[in-house]
Amino acid sequence: MKVLVAEDQSMLRDAMCQLLSLQEDIVAVLQAKNGDEAIQILESEDVDIAILDIEMPVKTGLEVLEWIKQEVVKTKVVIVTTFKRPGYFERAVKAGVDAFVLKERSISDLMQTLHTVLAGGKEYSPELMEVVMTHPNPLTKQEVIVLQAVAQGLSNQEIADKLYLSNGTVRNYMTTILSKLAATNRTEAAKIAQEKGWL
């Protein structure tokens, strides 16, 4: 199998690529240091599996995953992360990720995951399933959009103009969001949602 590893930490990327290239089932290992580079490689190469980190510069692993699934590339996607953020996991599953696993696993476990997804199976770390079950996203789609605008530094009036809502409606949304996230102000609400991976 031909594998792409997209990881912005060079030492970790090199180590993973070396370990993978030693596996007899691996024909080639391609490397990308950010999401943009990963997409460029996927546009020019036939890759069986893309192993993606989530938090990368230029484009995140989640954005690369969404691009792969939209472009109907046959490439399977395995997200390998240190982040047990329920929002990341939910977004990845919605986008059709083939596997979502934590970094603290052995290379033999990773190889098993690669074989599972190549055979058409799915695999999610049990720890992540537990986090999602215990911390589901309480925000509606519209509340997420409003909070994303807050995170960009927009005022209530600017958000109202952007989303074609009245100022009062935006204020109502903000009241509900603050209550749901137990936040004292808009900035804190945006920070909480970002840390959970809901934005």
PDB file of C-alpha atoms in Angstrom:
ATOM      1  CA  MET A   1       0.000   0.000   0.000  1.00  0.00           C
ATOM      2  CA  LYS A   2       1.015   3.570  -0.692  1.00  0.00           C
ATOM      3  CA  VAL A   3       0.694   5.832   2.343  1.00  0.00           C
ATOM      4  CA  LEU A   4       0.808   9.593   2.908  1.00  0.00           C
ATOM      5  CA  VAL A   5       1.785  10.946   6.332  1.00  0.00           C
ATOM      6  CA  ALA A   6       0.779  14.565   6.997  1.00  0.00           C
ATOM      7  CA  GLU A   7       2.246  15.832  10.275  1.00  0.00           C
ATOM      8  CA  ASP A   8       3.720  19.251  11.034  1.00  0.00           C
ATOM      9  CA  GLN A   9       6.156  18.076  13.738  1.00  0.00           C
ATOM     10  CA  SER A  10       9.139  16.960  11.664  1.00  0.00           C
ATOM     11  CA  MET A  11      10.678  14.609  14.239  1.00  0.00           C
ATOM     12  CA  LEU A  12       7.414  12.764  14.739  1.00  0.00           C
ATOM     13  CA  ARG A  13       6.740  12.676  10.988  1.00  0.00           C
ATOM     14  CA  ASP A  14      10.214  11.291  10.226  1.00  0.00           C
ATOM     15  CA  ALA A  15       9.920   8.625  12.931  1.00  0.00           C
ATOM     16  CA  MET A  16       6.480   7.518  11.741  1.00  0.00           C
ATOM     17  CA  CYS A  17       7.580   7.412   8.096  1.00  0.00           C
ATOM     18  CA  GLN A  18      10.685   5.366   8.939  1.00  0.00           C
ATOM     19  CA  LEU A  19       8.677   2.871  10.969  1.00  0.00           C
ATOM     20  CA  LEU A  20       6.048   2.558   8.258  1.00  0.00           C
ATOM     21  CA  SER A  21       8.607   2.105   5.478  1.00  0.00           C
ATOM     22  CA  LEU A  22       9.973  -0.921   7.361  1.00  0.00           C
ATOM     23  CA  GLN A  23       6.602  -2.704   7.138  1.00  0.00           C
ATOM     24  CA  GLU A  24       6.461  -5.273   4.351  1.00  0.00           C
ATOM     25  CA  ASP A  25       2.966  -4.225   3.195  1.00  0.00           C
ATOM     26  CA  ILE A  26       4.047  -0.611   2.603  1.00  0.00           C
ATOM     27  CA  VAL A  27       5.209   0.130  -0.937  1.00  0.00           C
ATOM     28  CA  ALA A  28       5.855   3.860  -0.507  1.00  0.00           C
ATOM     29  CA  VAL A  29       5.563   6.527   2.196  1.00  0.00           C
ATOM     30  CA  LEU A  30       4.974  10.134   1.134  1.00  0.00           C
ATOM     31  CA  GLN A  31       5.377  13.059   3.537  1.00  0.00           C
ATOM     32  CA  ALA A  32       3.605  16.387   3.976  1.00  0.00           C
ATOM     33  CA  LYS A  33       4.317  19.011   6.635  1.00  0.00           C
ATOM     34  CA  ASN A  34       0.929  20.738   6.365  1.00  0.00           C
ATOM     35  CA  GLY A  35      -2.556  20.227   4.986  1.00  0.00           C
ATOM     36  CA  ASP A  36      -1.940  22.195   1.808  1.00  0.00           C
ATOM     37  CA  GLU A  37       1.073  20.048   0.931  1.00  0.00           C
ATOM     38  CA  ALA A  38      -0.999  16.925   1.619  1.00  0.00           C
ATOM     39  CA  ILE A  39      -3.658  18.037  -0.887  1.00  0.00           C
ATOM     40  CA  GLN A  40      -1.003  18.819  -3.536  1.00  0.00           C
ATOM     41  CA  ILE A  41       0.430  15.293  -3.143  1.00  0.00           C
ATOM     42  CA  LEU A  42      -3.051  13.716  -3.273  1.00  0.00           C
ATOM     43  CA  GLU A  43      -3.805  15.625  -6.497  1.00  0.00           C
ATOM     44  CA  SER A  44      -0.736  14.179  -8.212  1.00  0.00           C
ATOM     45  CA  GLU A  45      -0.325  10.735  -6.619  1.00  0.00           C
ATOM     46  CA  ASP A  46      -2.544   7.679  -6.120  1.00  0.00           C
ATOM     47  CA  VAL A  47      -2.471   7.168  -2.376  1.00  0.00           C
ATOM     48  CA  ASP A  48      -4.201   4.246  -0.650  1.00  0.00           C
ATOM     49  CA  ILE A  49      -4.289   5.772   2.831  1.00  0.00           C
ATOM     50  CA  ALA A  50      -3.699   9.309   4.134  1.00  0.00           C
ATOM     51  CA  ILE A  51      -2.593   9.422   7.781  1.00  0.00           C
ATOM     52  CA  LEU A  52      -3.419  12.935   8.975  1.00  0.00           C
ATOM     53  CA  ASP A  53      -2.648  14.948  12.071  1.00  0.00           C
ATOM     54  CA  ILE A  54      -5.441  17.385  12.991  1.00  0.00           C
ATOM     55  CA  GLU A  55      -3.701  20.599  14.004  1.00  0.00           C
ATOM     56  CA  MET A  56      -1.450  21.551  11.097  1.00  0.00           C
ATOM     57  CA  PRO A  57      -0.627  24.918   9.533  1.00  0.00           C
ATOM     58  CA  VAL A  58      -2.274  26.231   6.335  1.00  0.00           C
ATOM     59  CA  LYS A  59      -4.965  23.520   6.315  1.00  0.00           C
ATOM     60  CA  THR A  60      -5.923  21.225   9.190  1.00  0.00           C
ATOM     61  CA  GLY A  61      -6.253  17.459   8.957  1.00  0.00           C
ATOM     62  CA  LEU A  62     -10.037  17.879   9.175  1.00  0.00           C
ATOM     63  CA  GLU A  63     -10.015  20.228   6.166  1.00  0.00           C
ATOM     64  CA  VAL A  64      -7.893  17.730   4.198  1.00  0.00           C
ATOM     65  CA  LEU A  65     -10.306  14.938   5.172  1.00  0.00           C
ATOM     66  CA  GLU A  66     -13.285  17.001   3.973  1.00  0.00           C
ATOM     67  CA  TRP A  67     -11.476  17.803   0.712  1.00  0.00           C
ATOM     68  CA  ILE A  68     -10.691  14.092   0.114  1.00  0.00           C
ATOM     69  CA  LYS A  69     -14.293  13.034   0.685  1.00  0.00           C
ATOM     70  CA  GLN A  70     -15.697  15.865  -1.483  1.00  0.00           C
ATOM     71  CA  GLU A  71     -13.316  15.189  -4.350  1.00  0.00           C
ATOM     72  CA  VAL A  72     -14.316  11.512  -4.264  1.00  0.00           C
ATOM     73  CA  VAL A  73     -10.701  10.504  -4.001  1.00  0.00           C
ATOM     74  CA  LYS A  74     -10.558   6.776  -3.254  1.00  0.00           C
ATOM     75  CA  THR A  75      -7.958   7.427  -0.579  1.00  0.00           C
ATOM     76  CA  LYS A  76      -8.875   6.122   2.879  1.00  0.00           C
ATOM     77  CA  VAL A  77      -8.307   8.565   5.750  1.00  0.00           C
ATOM     78  CA  VAL A  78      -6.868   7.744   9.164  1.00  0.00           C
ATOM     79  CA  ILE A  79      -6.672  10.643  11.611  1.00  0.00           C
ATOM     80  CA  VAL A  80      -4.016  10.168  14.273  1.00  0.00           C
ATOM     81  CA  THR A  81      -4.168  12.735  17.059  1.00  0.00           C
ATOM     82  CA  THR A  82      -3.260  13.539  20.655  1.00  0.00           C
ATOM     83  CA  PHE A  83      -6.467  15.567  21.071  1.00  0.00           C
ATOM     84  CA  LYS A  84      -9.439  13.945  22.762  1.00  0.00           C
ATOM     85  CA  ARG A  85     -11.718  16.795  21.696  1.00  0.00           C
ATOM     86  CA  PRO A  86     -15.282  15.672  21.066  1.00  0.00           C
ATOM     87  CA  GLY A  87     -15.870  18.355  18.416  1.00  0.00           C
ATOM     88  CA  TYR A  88     -12.938  17.176  16.304  1.00  0.00           C
ATOM     89  CA  PHE A  89     -14.155  13.594  16.476  1.00  0.00           C
ATOM     90  CA  GLU A  90     -17.758  14.510  15.607  1.00  0.00           C
ATOM     91  CA  ARG A  91     -16.646  16.603  12.626  1.00  0.00           C
ATOM     92  CA  ALA A  92     -14.356  13.822  11.379  1.00  0.00           C
ATOM     93  CA  VAL A  93     -17.085  11.176  11.626  1.00  0.00           C
ATOM     94  CA  LYS A  94     -19.574  13.462   9.827  1.00  0.00           C
ATOM     95  CA  ALA A  95     -17.023  13.954   7.042  1.00  0.00           C
ATOM     96  CA  GLY A  96     -16.667  10.179   6.650  1.00  0.00           C
ATOM     97  CA  VAL A  97     -13.286   9.484   8.295  1.00  0.00           C
ATOM     98  CA  ASP A  98     -12.251   5.825   8.056  1.00  0.00           C
ATOM     99  CA  ALA A  99     -10.356   5.726  11.356  1.00  0.00           C
ATOM    100  CA  PHE A 100      -9.773   8.175  14.196  1.00  0.00           C
ATOM    101  CA  VAL A 101      -7.132   6.971  16.642  1.00  0.00           C
ATOM    102  CA  LEU A 102      -4.809   8.362  19.282  1.00  0.00           C
ATOM    103  CA  LYS A 103      -1.075   8.839  18.758  1.00  0.00           C
ATOM    104  CA  GLU A 104      -0.016   6.820  21.786  1.00  0.00           C
ATOM    105  CA  ARG A 105      -0.374   3.515  19.932  1.00  0.00           C
ATOM    106  CA  SER A 106       2.291   1.171  18.573  1.00  0.00           C
ATOM    107  CA  ILE A 107       3.196   0.888  14.896  1.00  0.00           C
ATOM    108  CA  SER A 108       1.751  -2.663  14.836  1.00  0.00           C
ATOM    109  CA  ASP A 109      -1.580  -1.273  16.110  1.00  0.00           C
ATOM    110  CA  LEU A 110      -1.436   1.399  13.414  1.00  0.00           C
ATOM    111  CA  MET A 111      -0.738  -1.235  10.737  1.00  0.00           C
ATOM    112  CA  GLN A 112      -3.761  -3.178  11.948  1.00  0.00           C
ATOM    113  CA  THR A 113      -5.847  -0.009  11.591  1.00  0.00           C
ATOM    114  CA  LEU A 114      -4.534   0.515   8.035  1.00  0.00           C
ATOM    115  CA  HIS A 115      -5.541  -3.039   7.090  1.00  0.00           C
ATOM    116  CA  THR A 116      -8.983  -2.548   8.674  1.00  0.00           C
ATOM    117  CA  VAL A 117      -9.737   0.597   6.646  1.00  0.00           C
ATOM    118  CA  LEU A 118      -8.342  -0.870   3.403  1.00  0.00           C
ATOM    119  CA  ALA A 119     -10.759  -3.767   3.867  1.00  0.00           C
ATOM    120  CA  GLY A 120     -13.605  -1.248   4.147  1.00  0.00           C
ATOM    121  CA  GLY A 121     -13.875  -1.217   7.940  1.00  0.00           C
ATOM    122  CA  LYS A 122     -13.973   1.709  10.368  1.00  0.00           C
ATOM    123  CA  GLU A 123     -12.052   2.172  13.600  1.00  0.00           C
ATOM    124  CA  TYR A 124     -12.449   4.722  16.386  1.00  0.00           C
ATOM    125  CA  SER A 125     -10.455   4.802  19.620  1.00  0.00           C
ATOM    126  CA  PRO A 126     -12.680   3.724  22.535  1.00  0.00           C
ATOM    127  CA  GLU A 127     -11.376   6.680  24.589  1.00  0.00           C
ATOM    128  CA  LEU A 128     -12.749   9.067  21.971  1.00  0.00           C
ATOM    129  CA  MET A 129     -16.115   7.330  21.872  1.00  0.00           C
ATOM    130  CA  GLU A 130     -16.317   7.768  25.635  1.00  0.00           C
ATOM    131  CA  VAL A 131     -15.476  11.492  25.444  1.00  0.00           C
ATOM    132  CA  VAL A 132     -18.163  12.064  22.800  1.00  0.00           C
ATOM    133  CA  MET A 133     -20.782  10.149  24.796  1.00  0.00           C
ATOM    134  CA  THR A 134     -20.038  12.150  27.939  1.00  0.00           C
ATOM    135  CA  HIS A 135     -19.475  15.566  26.286  1.00  0.00           C
ATOM    136  CA  PRO A 136     -21.816  15.951  23.294  1.00  0.00           C
ATOM    137  CA  ASN A 137     -21.873  19.338  21.556  1.00  0.00           C
ATOM    138  CA  PRO A 138     -24.786  21.292  23.100  1.00  0.00           C
ATOM    139  CA  LEU A 139     -24.745  23.998  20.401  1.00  0.00           C
ATOM    140  CA  THR A 140     -27.050  24.073  17.399  1.00  0.00           C
ATOM    141  CA  LYS A 141     -25.632  24.646  13.909  1.00  0.00           C
ATOM    142  CA  GLN A 142     -26.780  28.293  13.961  1.00  0.00           C
ATOM    143  CA  GLU A 143     -25.243  28.867  17.428  1.00  0.00           C
ATOM    144  CA  VAL A 144     -21.937  27.503  16.124  1.00  0.00           C
ATOM    145  CA  ILE A 145     -22.077  29.956  13.178  1.00  0.00           C
ATOM    146  CA  VAL A 146     -22.766  32.862  15.558  1.00  0.00           C
ATOM    147  CA  LEU A 147     -19.930  31.811  17.862  1.00  0.00           C
ATOM    148  CA  GLN A 148     -17.519  31.429  14.935  1.00  0.00           C
ATOM    149  CA  ALA A 149     -18.258  35.065  14.078  1.00  0.00           C
ATOM    150  CA  VAL A 150     -17.579  36.017  17.713  1.00  0.00           C
ATOM    151  CA  ALA A 151     -14.248  34.180  17.513  1.00  0.00           C
ATOM    152  CA  GLN A 152     -13.412  36.314  14.441  1.00  0.00           C
ATOM    153  CA  GLY A 153     -13.918  39.415  16.598  1.00  0.00           C
ATOM    154  CA  LEU A 154     -17.224  40.583  15.116  1.00  0.00           C
ATOM    155  CA  SER A 155     -19.656  42.643  17.202  1.00  0.00           C
ATOM    156  CA  ASN A 156     -23.308  41.617  17.637  1.00  0.00           C
ATOM    157  CA  GLN A 157     -24.340  44.181  15.010  1.00  0.00           C
ATOM    158  CA  GLU A 158     -21.712  42.930  12.545  1.00  0.00           C
ATOM    159  CA  ILE A 159     -22.875  39.346  13.128  1.00  0.00           C
ATOM    160  CA  ALA A 160     -26.499  40.439  12.601  1.00  0.00           C
ATOM    161  CA  ASP A 161     -25.561  42.134   9.296  1.00  0.00           C
ATOM    162  CA  LYS A 162     -23.481  39.164   8.132  1.00  0.00           C
ATOM    163  CA  LEU A 163     -26.160  36.558   8.920  1.00  0.00           C
ATOM    164  CA  TYR A 164     -29.166  38.726   7.929  1.00  0.00           C
ATOM    165  CA  LEU A 165     -30.548  38.616  11.468  1.00  0.00           C
ATOM    166  CA  SER A 166     -31.771  41.341  13.804  1.00  0.00           C
ATOM    167  CA  ASN A 167     -29.487  42.537  16.600  1.00  0.00           C
ATOM    168  CA  GLY A 168     -32.045  41.219  19.105  1.00  0.00           C
ATOM    169  CA  THR A 169     -31.934  37.731  17.575  1.00  0.00           C
ATOM    170  CA  VAL A 170     -28.142  37.669  17.827  1.00  0.00           C
ATOM    171  CA  ARG A 171     -28.402  38.803  21.471  1.00  0.00           C
ATOM    172  CA  ASN A 172     -30.849  35.947  22.134  1.00  0.00           C
ATOM    173  CA  TYR A 173     -28.467  33.475  20.526  1.00  0.00           C
ATOM    174  CA  MET A 174     -25.631  34.797  22.694  1.00  0.00           C
ATOM    175  CA  THR A 175     -27.710  34.474  25.887  1.00  0.00           C
ATOM    176  CA  THR A 176     -28.491  30.827  25.042  1.00  0.00           C
ATOM    177  CA  ILE A 177     -24.849  30.101  24.136  1.00  0.00           C
ATOM    178  CA  LEU A 178     -23.534  31.623  27.393  1.00  0.00           C
ATOM    179  CA  SER A 179     -26.039  29.573  29.356  1.00  0.00           C
ATOM    180  CA  LYS A 180     -25.224  26.306  27.538  1.00  0.00           C
ATOM    181  CA  LEU A 181     -21.462  26.750  27.940  1.00  0.00           C
ATOM    182  CA  ALA A 182     -21.642  28.246  31.448  1.00  0.00           C
ATOM    183  CA  ALA A 183     -19.558  31.165  30.151  1.00  0.00           C
ATOM    184  CA  THR A 184     -19.531  34.672  31.628  1.00  0.00           C
ATOM    185  CA  ASN A 185     -18.946  36.512  28.334  1.00  0.00           C
ATOM    186  CA  ARG A 186     -18.731  36.102  24.536  1.00  0.00           C
ATOM    187  CA  THR A 187     -14.931  35.704  24.470  1.00  0.00           C
ATOM    188  CA  GLU A 188     -14.979  32.992  27.110  1.00  0.00           C
ATOM    189  CA  ALA A 189     -17.790  31.175  25.263  1.00  0.00           C
ATOM    190  CA  ALA A 190     -15.773  31.176  22.019  1.00  0.00           C
ATOM    191  CA  LYS A 191     -12.675  29.943  23.876  1.00  0.00           C
ATOM    192  CA  ILE A 192     -14.586  27.080  25.554  1.00  0.00           C
ATOM    193  CA  ALA A 193     -16.106  25.984  22.249  1.00  0.00           C
ATOM    194  CA  GLN A 194     -12.707  26.131  20.499  1.00  0.00           C
ATOM    195  CA  GLU A 195     -11.052  24.059  23.226  1.00  0.00           C
ATOM    196  CA  LYS A 196     -13.763  21.409  22.878  1.00  0.00           C
ATOM    197  CA  GLY A 197     -13.293  21.422  19.109  1.00  0.00           C
ATOM    198  CA  TRP A 198     -16.877  22.560  18.466  1.00  0.00           C
ATOM    199  CA  LEU A 199     -15.967  25.548  16.296  1.00  0.00           C
TER     200      LEU A 199
END
